PDB file of C-alpha atoms in Angstrom:
ATOM      1  CA  UNK A   1     -25.746  -0.630 -12.158  1.00 42.00           C
ATOM      2  CA  UNK A   2     -24.333   2.174 -13.696  1.00 45.00           C
ATOM      3  CA  UNK A   3     -20.525   2.455 -13.025  1.00 52.00           C
ATOM      4  CA  UNK A   4     -18.545   6.211 -11.812  1.00 52.00           C
ATOM      5  CA  UNK A   5     -16.571   7.108 -14.122  1.00 65.00           C
ATOM      6  CA  UNK A   6     -13.795   6.673 -12.060  1.00 75.00           C
ATOM      7  CA  UNK A   7     -12.058   3.556 -11.140  1.00 81.00           C
ATOM      8  CA  UNK A   8     -10.346   3.116  -7.175  1.00 85.00           C
ATOM      9  CA  UNK A   9      -7.962   0.134  -8.548  1.00 84.00           C
ATOM     10  CA  UNK A  10      -5.113  -1.880  -6.148  1.00 87.00           C
ATOM     11  CA  UNK A  11      -1.903  -3.390  -7.054  1.00 87.00           C
ATOM     12  CA  UNK A  12       0.800  -5.174  -5.406  1.00 88.00           C
ATOM     13  CA  UNK A  13       4.474  -5.823  -7.432  1.00 90.00           C
ATOM     14  CA  UNK A  14       5.177  -9.240  -6.042  1.00 89.00           C
ATOM     15  CA  UNK A  15       8.511 -11.284  -6.581  1.00 87.00           C
ATOM     16  CA  UNK A  16       8.343 -15.501  -6.343  1.00 88.00           C
ATOM     17  CA  UNK A  17      10.496 -16.772  -3.477  1.00 87.00           C
ATOM     18  CA  UNK A  18      12.410 -19.452  -2.287  1.00 84.00           C
ATOM     19  CA  UNK A  19      11.372 -19.294   1.840  1.00 77.00           C
ATOM     20  CA  UNK A  20       9.574 -21.582   3.999  1.00 72.00           C
ATOM     21  CA  UNK A  21       8.480 -18.255   5.698  1.00 73.00           C
ATOM     22  CA  UNK A  22       6.388 -16.569   2.430  1.00 71.00           C
ATOM     23  CA  UNK A  23       2.986 -17.955   1.476  1.00 69.00           C
ATOM     24  CA  UNK A  24       2.249 -19.039  -1.610  1.00 73.00           C
ATOM     25  CA  UNK A  25       6.811 -18.649  -2.299  1.00 79.00           C
ATOM     26  CA  UNK A  26       5.265 -14.766  -2.595  1.00 84.00           C
ATOM     27  CA  UNK A  27       6.493 -12.048  -1.446  1.00 85.00           C
ATOM     28  CA  UNK A  28       4.579  -8.431  -2.019  1.00 85.00           C
ATOM     29  CA  UNK A  29       7.846  -5.411  -3.071  1.00 87.00           C
ATOM     30  CA  UNK A  30       5.596  -2.736  -3.434  1.00 87.00           C
ATOM     31  CA  UNK A  31       1.396  -1.878  -2.697  1.00 86.00           C
ATOM     32  CA  UNK A  32      -0.599   1.387  -3.473  1.00 87.00           C
ATOM     33  CA  UNK A  33      -3.611   2.220  -4.536  1.00 88.00           C
ATOM     34  CA  UNK A  34      -4.213   4.955  -7.388  1.00 87.00           C
ATOM     35  CA  UNK A  35      -7.729   5.941  -9.072  1.00 89.00           C
ATOM     36  CA  UNK A  36      -7.869   5.900 -13.114  1.00 89.00           C
ATOM     37  CA  UNK A  37     -11.184   6.481 -15.464  1.00 88.00           C
ATOM     38  CA  UNK A  38     -11.385   2.803 -15.902  1.00 87.00           C
ATOM     39  CA  UNK A  39      -9.235  -1.154 -16.036  1.00 88.00           C
ATOM     40  CA  UNK A  40      -7.827  -0.244 -19.390  1.00 90.00           C
ATOM     41  CA  UNK A  41      -6.312   3.163 -18.074  1.00 90.00           C
ATOM     42  CA  UNK A  42      -4.568   2.238 -14.772  1.00 90.00           C
ATOM     43  CA  UNK A  43      -3.009  -1.172 -16.818  1.00 91.00           C
ATOM     44  CA  UNK A  44      -1.619   1.324 -19.463  1.00 92.00           C
ATOM     45  CA  UNK A  45      -0.454   3.409 -16.478  1.00 91.00           C
ATOM     46  CA  UNK A  46       1.022   0.462 -14.829  1.00 92.00           C
ATOM     47  CA  UNK A  47       2.957  -0.710 -18.042  1.00 93.00           C
ATOM     48  CA  UNK A  48       4.648   2.591 -18.194  1.00 93.00           C
ATOM     49  CA  UNK A  49       6.152   1.801 -14.735  1.00 91.00           C
ATOM     50  CA  UNK A  50       6.453  -1.491 -14.748  1.00 92.00           C
ATOM     51  CA  UNK A  51       7.324  -2.264 -18.770  1.00 92.00           C
ATOM     52  CA  UNK A  52       8.045  -6.031 -18.901  1.00 91.00           C
ATOM     53  CA  UNK A  53       6.567  -7.607 -15.909  1.00 93.00           C
ATOM     54  CA  UNK A  54       3.393  -9.556 -16.018  1.00 93.00           C
ATOM     55  CA  UNK A  55       0.537  -8.849 -14.298  1.00 91.00           C
ATOM     56  CA  UNK A  56       0.369 -12.168 -13.189  1.00 89.00           C
ATOM     57  CA  UNK A  57       1.963 -14.823 -11.837  1.00 88.00           C
ATOM     58  CA  UNK A  58       3.823 -16.705 -14.327  1.00 87.00           C
ATOM     59  CA  UNK A  59       3.020 -21.277 -14.155  1.00 87.00           C
ATOM     60  CA  UNK A  60       7.156 -21.812 -14.293  1.00 87.00           C
ATOM     61  CA  UNK A  61       8.336 -18.950 -11.962  1.00 86.00           C
ATOM     62  CA  UNK A  62      11.737 -19.147 -10.443  1.00 88.00           C
ATOM     63  CA  UNK A  63      12.909 -16.879  -7.886  1.00 90.00           C
ATOM     64  CA  UNK A  64      12.962 -13.943  -8.560  1.00 90.00           C
ATOM     65  CA  UNK A  65      10.352 -13.600 -10.972  1.00 91.00           C
ATOM     66  CA  UNK A  66       8.173 -10.247 -10.050  1.00 93.00           C
ATOM     67  CA  UNK A  67       4.554  -9.953 -11.477  1.00 93.00           C
ATOM     68  CA  UNK A  68       1.835  -7.945 -10.950  1.00 93.00           C
ATOM     69  CA  UNK A  69      -1.232  -7.502  -9.401  1.00 91.00           C
ATOM     70  CA  UNK A  70      -4.028  -5.761 -10.198  1.00 91.00           C
ATOM     71  CA  UNK A  71      -7.201  -5.867  -8.212  1.00 89.00           C
ATOM     72  CA  UNK A  72     -10.902  -3.483  -7.947  1.00 89.00           C
ATOM     73  CA  UNK A  73     -10.339  -1.171  -4.267  1.00 89.00           C
ATOM     74  CA  UNK A  74     -12.230   1.783  -2.514  1.00 87.00           C
ATOM     75  CA  UNK A  75     -12.383   4.943  -0.978  1.00 86.00           C
ATOM     76  CA  UNK A  76     -11.483   3.989   2.112  1.00 86.00           C
ATOM     77  CA  UNK A  77      -8.240   2.266   0.807  1.00 85.00           C
ATOM     78  CA  UNK A  78      -7.211   5.379  -1.115  1.00 88.00           C
ATOM     79  CA  UNK A  79      -7.894   7.679   2.050  1.00 87.00           C
ATOM     80  CA  UNK A  80      -5.590   5.434   4.211  1.00 87.00           C
ATOM     81  CA  UNK A  81      -2.721   5.482   1.606  1.00 86.00           C
ATOM     82  CA  UNK A  82      -3.292   9.081   0.191  1.00 88.00           C
ATOM     83  CA  UNK A  83      -5.631  11.077   2.715  1.00 90.00           C
ATOM     84  CA  UNK A  84      -5.053  13.420   4.608  1.00 92.00           C
ATOM     85  CA  UNK A  85      -4.936  13.537   8.104  1.00 92.00           C
ATOM     86  CA  UNK A  86      -4.386  15.850  11.395  1.00 94.00           C
ATOM     87  CA  UNK A  87      -3.966  14.266  14.448  1.00 94.00           C
ATOM     88  CA  UNK A  88      -2.793  15.453  18.030  1.00 95.00           C
ATOM     89  CA  UNK A  89       0.518  14.307  19.305  1.00 94.00           C
ATOM     90  CA  UNK A  90       1.021  11.988  22.491  1.00 93.00           C
ATOM     91  CA  UNK A  91       3.406  13.220  23.950  1.00 94.00           C
ATOM     92  CA  UNK A  92       3.764  16.729  22.531  1.00 94.00           C
ATOM     93  CA  UNK A  93       0.330  17.977  22.145  1.00 93.00           C
ATOM     94  CA  UNK A  94       1.059  20.012  19.149  1.00 93.00           C
ATOM     95  CA  UNK A  95      -0.975  19.311  15.827  1.00 95.00           C
ATOM     96  CA  UNK A  96       0.852  17.071  12.999  1.00 93.00           C
ATOM     97  CA  UNK A  97      -0.360  16.177   9.520  1.00 93.00           C
ATOM     98  CA  UNK A  98      -0.178  13.217   7.517  1.00 93.00           C
ATOM     99  CA  UNK A  99      -0.168  12.251   4.344  1.00 92.00           C
ATOM    100  CA  UNK A 100      -2.257   8.053   4.331  1.00 89.00           C
ATOM    101  CA  UNK A 101      -3.325   6.867   7.735  1.00 90.00           C
ATOM    102  CA  UNK A 102      -0.775   4.473   7.489  1.00 87.00           C
ATOM    103  CA  UNK A 103       2.195   6.910   8.400  1.00 90.00           C
ATOM    104  CA  UNK A 104       1.093   7.855  11.277  1.00 92.00           C
ATOM    105  CA  UNK A 105       3.509   6.892  14.333  1.00 93.00           C
ATOM    106  CA  UNK A 106       0.945   5.068  16.221  1.00 91.00           C
ATOM    107  CA  UNK A 107       0.962   2.086  19.431  1.00 92.00           C
ATOM    108  CA  UNK A 108      -1.688   1.033  21.885  1.00 91.00           C
ATOM    109  CA  UNK A 109      -0.588   4.430  24.267  1.00 91.00           C
ATOM    110  CA  UNK A 110      -1.487   6.807  21.513  1.00 92.00           C
ATOM    111  CA  UNK A 111      -0.356   8.860  18.014  1.00 94.00           C
ATOM    112  CA  UNK A 112       3.108  10.996  17.727  1.00 95.00           C
ATOM    113  CA  UNK A 113       4.390  13.305  15.718  1.00 93.00           C
ATOM    114  CA  UNK A 114       8.026  12.039  15.546  1.00 93.00           C
ATOM    115  CA  UNK A 115       9.689   8.353  16.775  1.00 93.00           C
ATOM    116  CA  UNK A 116      10.800  10.731  19.266  1.00 94.00           C
ATOM    117  CA  UNK A 117       7.933  11.507  20.755  1.00 93.00           C
ATOM    118  CA  UNK A 118       6.563   7.999  20.589  1.00 94.00           C
ATOM    119  CA  UNK A 119       9.970   6.371  22.468  1.00 93.00           C
ATOM    120  CA  UNK A 120       9.808   9.718  25.476  1.00 93.00           C
ATOM    121  CA  UNK A 121       6.611   8.675  25.976  1.00 93.00           C
ATOM    122  CA  UNK A 122       6.957   4.943  26.269  1.00 92.00           C
ATOM    123  CA  UNK A 123       9.457   6.054  28.682  1.00 92.00           C
ATOM    124  CA  UNK A 124       7.929   8.240  30.694  1.00 88.00           C
ATOM    125  CA  UNK A 125       5.324   5.205  31.158  1.00 81.00           C
TER     126      UNK A 125
END
């Protein structure tokens, strides 16, 4: 199998916590997808952002300990976080654009250009 010249990678910044509500006693602080030439370049990039953090949970981690998690991802998730999306507001019928599908304000009744339009549409229904 031939590898592509770029890799799409997903990372999470995690923190160890003491909480019965937290899965595996960790919380996700930050998540993102990015493109790098290879895995080593991705590690270098993350080390420049977070110079003192390990890439796995330390064995005897205490609450407040932070660490990074890095894994392969796909174009679908990159576009979900960083792709340009154009949509029509369900309330004011104005066409809007956002970066990343995750940033669209939506509910079961439609998609909205602002929280105000969402609230007005919910009150109208």
